[in-house]
mmCIF file of C-alpha atoms in Angstrom:
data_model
loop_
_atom_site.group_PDB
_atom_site.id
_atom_site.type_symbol
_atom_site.label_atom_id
_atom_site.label_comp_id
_atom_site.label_asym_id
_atom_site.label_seq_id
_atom_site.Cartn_x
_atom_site.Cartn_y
_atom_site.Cartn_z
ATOM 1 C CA UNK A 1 -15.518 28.612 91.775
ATOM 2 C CA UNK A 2 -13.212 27.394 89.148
ATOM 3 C CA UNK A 3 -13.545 24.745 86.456
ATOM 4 C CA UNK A 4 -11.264 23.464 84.356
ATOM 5 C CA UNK A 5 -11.447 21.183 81.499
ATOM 6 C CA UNK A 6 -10.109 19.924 78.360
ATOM 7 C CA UNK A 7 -7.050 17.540 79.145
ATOM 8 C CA UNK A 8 -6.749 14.677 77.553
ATOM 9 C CA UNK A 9 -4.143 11.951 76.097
ATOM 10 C CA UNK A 10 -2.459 13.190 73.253
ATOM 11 C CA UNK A 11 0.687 12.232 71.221
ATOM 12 C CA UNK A 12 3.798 14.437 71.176
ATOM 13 C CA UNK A 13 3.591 17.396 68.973
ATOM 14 C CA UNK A 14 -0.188 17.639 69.769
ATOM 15 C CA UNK A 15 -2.161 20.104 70.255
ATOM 16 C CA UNK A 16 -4.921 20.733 73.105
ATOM 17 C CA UNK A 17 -6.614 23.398 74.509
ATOM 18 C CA UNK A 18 -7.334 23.704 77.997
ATOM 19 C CA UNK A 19 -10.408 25.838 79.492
ATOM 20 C CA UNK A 20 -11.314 27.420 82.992
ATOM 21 C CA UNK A 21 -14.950 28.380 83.457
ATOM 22 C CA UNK A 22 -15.295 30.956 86.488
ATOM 23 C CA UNK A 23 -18.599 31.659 88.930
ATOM 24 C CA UNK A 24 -19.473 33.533 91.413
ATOM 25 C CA UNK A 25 -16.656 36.277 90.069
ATOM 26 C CA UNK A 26 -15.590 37.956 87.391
ATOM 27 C CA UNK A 27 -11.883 37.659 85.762
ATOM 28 C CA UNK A 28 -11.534 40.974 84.789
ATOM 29 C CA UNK A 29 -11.097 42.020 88.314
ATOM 30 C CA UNK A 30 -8.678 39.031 89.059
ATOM 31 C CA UNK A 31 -5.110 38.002 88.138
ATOM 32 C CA UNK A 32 -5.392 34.146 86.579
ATOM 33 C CA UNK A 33 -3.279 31.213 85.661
ATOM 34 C CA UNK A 34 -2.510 28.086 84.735
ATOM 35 C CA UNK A 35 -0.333 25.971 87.052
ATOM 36 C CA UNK A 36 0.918 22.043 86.001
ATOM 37 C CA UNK A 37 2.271 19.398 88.416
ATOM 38 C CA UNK A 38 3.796 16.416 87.411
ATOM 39 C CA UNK A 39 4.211 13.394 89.469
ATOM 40 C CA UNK A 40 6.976 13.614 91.999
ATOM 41 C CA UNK A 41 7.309 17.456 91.305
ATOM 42 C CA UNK A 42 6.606 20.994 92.864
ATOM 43 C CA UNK A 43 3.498 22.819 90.983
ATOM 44 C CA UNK A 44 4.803 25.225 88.840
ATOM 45 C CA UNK A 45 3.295 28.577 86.903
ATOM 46 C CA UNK A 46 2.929 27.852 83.656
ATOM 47 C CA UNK A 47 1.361 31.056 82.081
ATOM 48 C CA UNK A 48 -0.359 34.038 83.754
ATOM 49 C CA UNK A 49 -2.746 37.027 83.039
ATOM 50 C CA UNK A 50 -1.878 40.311 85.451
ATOM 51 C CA UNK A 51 -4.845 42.123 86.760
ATOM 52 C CA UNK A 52 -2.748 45.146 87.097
ATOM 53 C CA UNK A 53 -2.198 45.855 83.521
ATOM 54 C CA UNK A 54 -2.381 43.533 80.673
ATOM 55 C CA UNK A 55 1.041 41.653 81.202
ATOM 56 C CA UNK A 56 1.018 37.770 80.192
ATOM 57 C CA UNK A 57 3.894 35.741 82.153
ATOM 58 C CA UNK A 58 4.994 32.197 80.376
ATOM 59 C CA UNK A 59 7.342 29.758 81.900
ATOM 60 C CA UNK A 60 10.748 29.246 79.577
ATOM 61 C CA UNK A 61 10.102 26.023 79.060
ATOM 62 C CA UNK A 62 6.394 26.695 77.268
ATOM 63 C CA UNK A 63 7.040 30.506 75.803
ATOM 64 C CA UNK A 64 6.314 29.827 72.412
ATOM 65 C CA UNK A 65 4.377 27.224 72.351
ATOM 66 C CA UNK A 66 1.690 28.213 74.845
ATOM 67 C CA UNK A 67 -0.810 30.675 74.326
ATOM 68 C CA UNK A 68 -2.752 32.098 77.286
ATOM 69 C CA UNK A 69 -6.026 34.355 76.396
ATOM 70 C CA UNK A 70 -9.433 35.332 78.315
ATOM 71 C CA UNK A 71 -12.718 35.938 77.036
ATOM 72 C CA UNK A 72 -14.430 38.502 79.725
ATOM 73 C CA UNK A 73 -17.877 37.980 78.040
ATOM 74 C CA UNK A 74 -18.166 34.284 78.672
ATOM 75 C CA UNK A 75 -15.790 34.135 82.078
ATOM 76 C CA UNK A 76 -13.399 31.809 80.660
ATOM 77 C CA UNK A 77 -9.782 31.830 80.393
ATOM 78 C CA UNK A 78 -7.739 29.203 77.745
ATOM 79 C CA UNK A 79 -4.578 27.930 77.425
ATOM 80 C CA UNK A 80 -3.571 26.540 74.223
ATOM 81 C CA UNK A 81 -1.040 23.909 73.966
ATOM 82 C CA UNK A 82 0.786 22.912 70.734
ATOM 83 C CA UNK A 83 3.879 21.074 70.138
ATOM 84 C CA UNK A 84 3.463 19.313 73.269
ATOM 85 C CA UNK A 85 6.125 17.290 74.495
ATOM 86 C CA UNK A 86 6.340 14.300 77.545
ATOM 87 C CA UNK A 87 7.585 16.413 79.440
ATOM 88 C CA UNK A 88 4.445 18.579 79.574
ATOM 89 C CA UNK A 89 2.683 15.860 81.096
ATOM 90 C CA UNK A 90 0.709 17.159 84.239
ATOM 91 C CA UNK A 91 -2.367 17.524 86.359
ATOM 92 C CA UNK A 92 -3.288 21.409 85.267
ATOM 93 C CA UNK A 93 -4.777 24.035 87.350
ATOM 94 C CA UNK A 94 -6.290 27.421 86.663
ATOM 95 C CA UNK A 95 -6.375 29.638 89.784
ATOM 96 C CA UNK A 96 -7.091 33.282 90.575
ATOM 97 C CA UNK A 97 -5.977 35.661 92.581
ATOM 98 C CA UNK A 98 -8.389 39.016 93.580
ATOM 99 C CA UNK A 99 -6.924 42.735 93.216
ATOM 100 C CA UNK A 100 -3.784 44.385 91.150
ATOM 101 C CA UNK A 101 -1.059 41.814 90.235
ATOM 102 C CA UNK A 102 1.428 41.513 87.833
ATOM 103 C CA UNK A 103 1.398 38.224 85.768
ATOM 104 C CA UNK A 104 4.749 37.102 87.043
ATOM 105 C CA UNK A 105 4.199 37.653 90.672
ATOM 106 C CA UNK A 106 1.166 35.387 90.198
ATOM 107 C CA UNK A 107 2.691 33.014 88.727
ATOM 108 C CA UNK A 108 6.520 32.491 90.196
ATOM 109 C CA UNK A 109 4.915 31.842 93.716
ATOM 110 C CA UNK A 110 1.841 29.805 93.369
ATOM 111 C CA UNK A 111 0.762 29.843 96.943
ATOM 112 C CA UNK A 112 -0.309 33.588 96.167
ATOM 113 C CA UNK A 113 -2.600 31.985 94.249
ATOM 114 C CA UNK A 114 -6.349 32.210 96.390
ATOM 115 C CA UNK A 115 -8.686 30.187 94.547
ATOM 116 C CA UNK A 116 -7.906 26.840 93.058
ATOM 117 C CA UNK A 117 -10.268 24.670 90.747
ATOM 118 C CA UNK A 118 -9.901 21.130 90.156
ATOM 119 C CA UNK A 119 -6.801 20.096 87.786
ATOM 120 C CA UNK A 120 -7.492 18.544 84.893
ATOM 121 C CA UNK A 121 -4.916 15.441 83.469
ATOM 122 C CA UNK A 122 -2.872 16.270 80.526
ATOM 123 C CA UNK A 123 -0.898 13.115 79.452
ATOM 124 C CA UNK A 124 1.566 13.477 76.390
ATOM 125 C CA UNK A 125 2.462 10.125 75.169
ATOM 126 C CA UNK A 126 5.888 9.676 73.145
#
């Protein structure tokens, strides 16, 4: 099971930091990632971790200003989001995906993706 938290409203150049408590499993055996969809729009991959090495995939239009990172010990995976922008207004999902991946196969095709916790509302305000 996946649970992510930490959306919120925020103005643009913001900051927030999103988190994605796992159970049942352990990430370190998984390939993870955030994925964001916006009203009207396809869900996207926003930024990945590979399970098959230590490879971290961002989508052009966050590199830079995301930051992806894990901590094994408490089962949680982050994304932190500065700068934000309107257009980084979403619903945002972590998922996983069990066995050797490579971030960007995980997250250019996010029906790979196996498990799927609830998305949590990010709203950038201008």
């Amino acid at each position: 099971q996946l649970q992510a938290s930490g959306g919120g409203l925020v103005q643009t150049g913001g900051s927030l930091r999103l988190s994605c408590a796992a159970s049942g499993f352990t990430f370190d055996d998984y390939a993870i990632g955030w994925f964001r969809q916006a009203p009207g729009k396809e869900r996207e991959g926003v930024s990945c971790i590979g399970s098959s090495d230590p490879t971290t995939y961002y989508a052009d239009s966050v590199k830079g200003r995301f930051t992806i990172s894990s901590d094994i010990a408490k089962n949680t995976v982050y994304l932190q989001m500065n700068s934000l922008k309107p257009e980084d207004t979403a619903v945002y999902y972590c998922a996983a995906l069990g066995g050797l991946h490579y971030s960007d196969y995980v997250c250019e095709d996010y029906n790979v993706m196996a498990y799927w916790g609830k998305g949590t509302l990010v709203t950038v305000s201008s």
